[in-house]
Amino acid sequence: MILNAYIANAVKKHNLGGNTKALHIDTFEWTHIWEGKSSRFKCDPHQYHLILGAVHEPGHWILAAIYHSERRSVVLDPMGNDSLKIKQCLTFTRAFVRKRGLSVSRWTASTLPHSLQKDSTSCGVFVLK
């Protein structure tokens, strides 16, 4: 899948040249986790400054990222974010972190300024941007 290859390559470049480490979780597993389903994926969030991946919702792509050391998550939805999406991101993050034995207190979720798609088909491109 192109989204996975692109994000994995960007993370690899970051890890080769940066002081902080990032982890890409593929879209299939990240979506599974986002939906609150049981996951066998193992990682130690302490090892990474950033954990990210694209989430597939029916007919739509969004980007979700966890900044473990900052106790915050970010969701970018090319269709525009609303409080429901941010709340869903917070729920997803808390479950992900809790399952790895870490504290979820004082965790926040938000969005960042980003471009919005003007059609119903370009969300994947905007997630990669």
PDB file of C-alpha atoms in Angstrom:
ATOM      1  CA  MET A   1       0.000   0.000   0.000  1.00  0.00           C
ATOM      2  CA  ILE A   2       1.348   3.416  -0.986  1.00  0.00           C
ATOM      3  CA  LEU A   3       0.413   5.144   2.296  1.00  0.00           C
ATOM      4  CA  ASN A   4       2.391   2.599   4.312  1.00  0.00           C
ATOM      5  CA  ALA A   5       5.427   2.762   2.030  1.00  0.00           C
ATOM      6  CA  TYR A   6       5.509   6.557   2.019  1.00  0.00           C
ATOM      7  CA  ILE A   7       5.120   6.979   5.781  1.00  0.00           C
ATOM      8  CA  ALA A   8       7.577   4.145   6.525  1.00  0.00           C
ATOM      9  CA  ASN A   9      10.168   5.784   4.260  1.00  0.00           C
ATOM     10  CA  ALA A  10       9.677   9.199   5.904  1.00  0.00           C
ATOM     11  CA  VAL A  11      10.084   7.625   9.356  1.00  0.00           C
ATOM     12  CA  LYS A  12      13.203   5.755   8.228  1.00  0.00           C
ATOM     13  CA  LYS A  13      14.771   9.011   6.962  1.00  0.00           C
ATOM     14  CA  HIS A  14      13.846  10.756  10.210  1.00  0.00           C
ATOM     15  CA  ASN A  15      15.395   7.996  12.309  1.00  0.00           C
ATOM     16  CA  LEU A  16      18.644   8.059  10.315  1.00  0.00           C
ATOM     17  CA  GLY A  17      19.166  11.777  10.709  1.00  0.00           C
ATOM     18  CA  GLY A  18      17.368  12.849  13.839  1.00  0.00           C
ATOM     19  CA  ASN A  19      18.017  12.870  17.551  1.00  0.00           C
ATOM     20  CA  THR A  20      14.573  11.450  18.304  1.00  0.00           C
ATOM     21  CA  LYS A  21      13.104   8.180  17.125  1.00  0.00           C
ATOM     22  CA  ALA A  22       9.782   7.664  15.411  1.00  0.00           C
ATOM     23  CA  LEU A  23       7.734   4.524  14.812  1.00  0.00           C
ATOM     24  CA  HIS A  24       5.352   3.909  11.941  1.00  0.00           C
ATOM     25  CA  ILE A  25       2.550   1.427  12.520  1.00  0.00           C
ATOM     26  CA  ASP A  26       1.005   0.217   9.266  1.00  0.00           C
ATOM     27  CA  THR A  27      -2.500   1.260   8.312  1.00  0.00           C
ATOM     28  CA  PHE A  28      -4.018  -2.165   8.917  1.00  0.00           C
ATOM     29  CA  GLU A  29      -2.776  -2.408  12.510  1.00  0.00           C
ATOM     30  CA  TRP A  30      -3.256   1.321  13.289  1.00  0.00           C
ATOM     31  CA  THR A  31      -6.862   1.188  12.064  1.00  0.00           C
ATOM     32  CA  HIS A  32      -7.428  -1.969  14.096  1.00  0.00           C
ATOM     33  CA  ILE A  33      -6.101  -0.205  17.215  1.00  0.00           C
ATOM     34  CA  TRP A  34      -8.084   3.004  16.404  1.00  0.00           C
ATOM     35  CA  GLU A  35     -11.277   0.955  16.314  1.00  0.00           C
ATOM     36  CA  GLY A  36     -10.571  -0.332  19.824  1.00  0.00           C
ATOM     37  CA  LYS A  37      -9.993  -3.907  18.728  1.00  0.00           C
ATOM     38  CA  SER A  38      -7.543  -6.181  20.479  1.00  0.00           C
ATOM     39  CA  SER A  39      -4.036  -5.926  19.082  1.00  0.00           C
ATOM     40  CA  ARG A  40      -0.977  -8.136  19.366  1.00  0.00           C
ATOM     41  CA  PHE A  41       1.293  -5.336  18.209  1.00  0.00           C
ATOM     42  CA  LYS A  42       4.161  -4.855  20.649  1.00  0.00           C
ATOM     43  CA  CYS A  43       6.228  -1.750  21.155  1.00  0.00           C
ATOM     44  CA  ASP A  44       7.636   0.246  24.017  1.00  0.00           C
ATOM     45  CA  PRO A  45       6.360   3.836  23.631  1.00  0.00           C
ATOM     46  CA  HIS A  46       9.247   5.052  25.812  1.00  0.00           C
ATOM     47  CA  GLN A  47      11.613   4.317  22.936  1.00  0.00           C
ATOM     48  CA  TYR A  48       9.893   6.727  20.535  1.00  0.00           C
ATOM     49  CA  HIS A  49       9.204  10.427  20.496  1.00  0.00           C
ATOM     50  CA  LEU A  50       6.559   9.899  17.806  1.00  0.00           C
ATOM     51  CA  ILE A  51       4.328   6.960  16.900  1.00  0.00           C
ATOM     52  CA  LEU A  52       2.130   7.473  13.866  1.00  0.00           C
ATOM     53  CA  GLY A  53       0.092   5.914  11.130  1.00  0.00           C
ATOM     54  CA  ALA A  54      -2.783   6.436   8.756  1.00  0.00           C
ATOM     55  CA  VAL A  55      -6.219   5.288   9.887  1.00  0.00           C
ATOM     56  CA  HIS A  56      -8.794   4.055   7.399  1.00  0.00           C
ATOM     57  CA  GLU A  57     -12.379   4.881   8.110  1.00  0.00           C
ATOM     58  CA  PRO A  58     -14.939   3.702   5.564  1.00  0.00           C
ATOM     59  CA  GLY A  59     -14.095   5.643   2.400  1.00  0.00           C
ATOM     60  CA  HIS A  60     -11.746   8.037   4.188  1.00  0.00           C
ATOM     61  CA  TRP A  61      -8.170   8.376   5.528  1.00  0.00           C
ATOM     62  CA  ILE A  62      -6.931  10.324   8.555  1.00  0.00           C
ATOM     63  CA  LEU A  63      -3.546  10.600  10.264  1.00  0.00           C
ATOM     64  CA  ALA A  64      -3.135   9.859  13.979  1.00  0.00           C
ATOM     65  CA  ALA A  65       0.075  10.498  15.915  1.00  0.00           C
ATOM     66  CA  ILE A  66       1.153   9.924  19.506  1.00  0.00           C
ATOM     67  CA  TYR A  67       3.821  12.078  21.142  1.00  0.00           C
ATOM     68  CA  HIS A  68       4.532   9.908  24.158  1.00  0.00           C
ATOM     69  CA  SER A  69       7.008  12.183  25.944  1.00  0.00           C
ATOM     70  CA  GLU A  70       4.583  15.116  25.649  1.00  0.00           C
ATOM     71  CA  ARG A  71       1.543  13.049  26.686  1.00  0.00           C
ATOM     72  CA  ARG A  72      -0.432  14.221  23.688  1.00  0.00           C
ATOM     73  CA  SER A  73      -1.971  12.919  20.504  1.00  0.00           C
ATOM     74  CA  VAL A  74      -2.747  14.670  17.270  1.00  0.00           C
ATOM     75  CA  VAL A  75      -5.325  13.757  14.666  1.00  0.00           C
ATOM     76  CA  LEU A  76      -5.385  15.296  11.192  1.00  0.00           C
ATOM     77  CA  ASP A  77      -8.554  14.811   9.204  1.00  0.00           C
ATOM     78  CA  PRO A  78      -8.458  16.199   5.654  1.00  0.00           C
ATOM     79  CA  MET A  79     -12.237  16.687   5.819  1.00  0.00           C
ATOM     80  CA  GLY A  80     -11.865  18.879   8.909  1.00  0.00           C
ATOM     81  CA  ASN A  81     -11.807  17.934  12.560  1.00  0.00           C
ATOM     82  CA  ASP A  82     -14.593  18.172  15.020  1.00  0.00           C
ATOM     83  CA  SER A  83     -14.713  17.496  18.730  1.00  0.00           C
ATOM     84  CA  LEU A  84     -15.897  13.923  18.106  1.00  0.00           C
ATOM     85  CA  LYS A  85     -12.729  13.047  16.131  1.00  0.00           C
ATOM     86  CA  ILE A  86     -10.469  14.567  18.788  1.00  0.00           C
ATOM     87  CA  LYS A  87     -12.370  12.720  21.521  1.00  0.00           C
ATOM     88  CA  GLN A  88     -12.011   9.485  19.547  1.00  0.00           C
ATOM     89  CA  CYS A  89      -8.275  10.148  19.241  1.00  0.00           C
ATOM     90  CA  LEU A  90      -7.960  10.633  22.991  1.00  0.00           C
ATOM     91  CA  THR A  91      -9.853   7.391  23.685  1.00  0.00           C
ATOM     92  CA  PHE A  92      -7.683   5.522  21.172  1.00  0.00           C
ATOM     93  CA  THR A  93      -4.454   6.913  22.632  1.00  0.00           C
ATOM     94  CA  ARG A  94      -5.369   6.156  26.221  1.00  0.00           C
ATOM     95  CA  ALA A  95      -6.238   2.564  25.342  1.00  0.00           C
ATOM     96  CA  PHE A  96      -3.022   2.136  23.321  1.00  0.00           C
ATOM     97  CA  VAL A  97      -0.834   3.542  26.114  1.00  0.00           C
ATOM     98  CA  ARG A  98      -2.695   1.797  28.948  1.00  0.00           C
ATOM     99  CA  LYS A  99      -2.257  -1.608  27.256  1.00  0.00           C
ATOM    100  CA  ARG A 100       1.488  -0.995  27.369  1.00  0.00           C
ATOM    101  CA  GLY A 101       1.428  -0.391  31.118  1.00  0.00           C
ATOM    102  CA  LEU A 102       1.825   3.398  31.033  1.00  0.00           C
ATOM    103  CA  SER A 103      -0.110   6.108  32.831  1.00  0.00           C
ATOM    104  CA  VAL A 104      -2.865   7.855  30.891  1.00  0.00           C
ATOM    105  CA  SER A 105      -3.445  10.741  33.292  1.00  0.00           C
ATOM    106  CA  ARG A 106      -3.158  14.289  31.928  1.00  0.00           C
ATOM    107  CA  TRP A 107      -3.089  13.031  28.339  1.00  0.00           C
ATOM    108  CA  THR A 108      -4.468  15.428  25.705  1.00  0.00           C
ATOM    109  CA  ALA A 109      -5.582  15.178  22.100  1.00  0.00           C
ATOM    110  CA  SER A 110      -5.879  17.945  19.542  1.00  0.00           C
ATOM    111  CA  THR A 111      -5.402  18.805  15.909  1.00  0.00           C
ATOM    112  CA  LEU A 112      -2.988  21.110  14.124  1.00  0.00           C
ATOM    113  CA  PRO A 113      -3.601  23.598  11.326  1.00  0.00           C
ATOM    114  CA  HIS A 114      -3.586  21.647   8.062  1.00  0.00           C
ATOM    115  CA  SER A 115      -4.912  21.754   4.539  1.00  0.00           C
ATOM    116  CA  LEU A 116      -8.409  20.483   3.862  1.00  0.00           C
ATOM    117  CA  GLN A 117      -9.497  18.491   0.875  1.00  0.00           C
ATOM    118  CA  LYS A 118     -12.065  20.080  -1.419  1.00  0.00           C
ATOM    119  CA  ASP A 119     -13.341  16.877  -2.945  1.00  0.00           C
ATOM    120  CA  SER A 120     -14.309  13.431  -1.755  1.00  0.00           C
ATOM    121  CA  THR A 121     -11.336  11.477  -3.103  1.00  0.00           C
ATOM    122  CA  SER A 122      -8.036  13.124  -2.153  1.00  0.00           C
ATOM    123  CA  CYS A 123      -7.867  12.359   1.582  1.00  0.00           C
ATOM    124  CA  GLY A 124      -4.973   9.912   1.132  1.00  0.00           C
ATOM    125  CA  VAL A 125      -2.868  12.573  -0.553  1.00  0.00           C
ATOM    126  CA  PHE A 126      -3.635  15.076   2.213  1.00  0.00           C
ATOM    127  CA  VAL A 127      -2.702  12.535   4.900  1.00  0.00           C
ATOM    128  CA  LEU A 128       0.726  12.228   3.274  1.00  0.00           C
ATOM    129  CA  LYS A 129       1.190  15.969   2.968  1.00  0.00           C
TER     130      LYS A 129
END
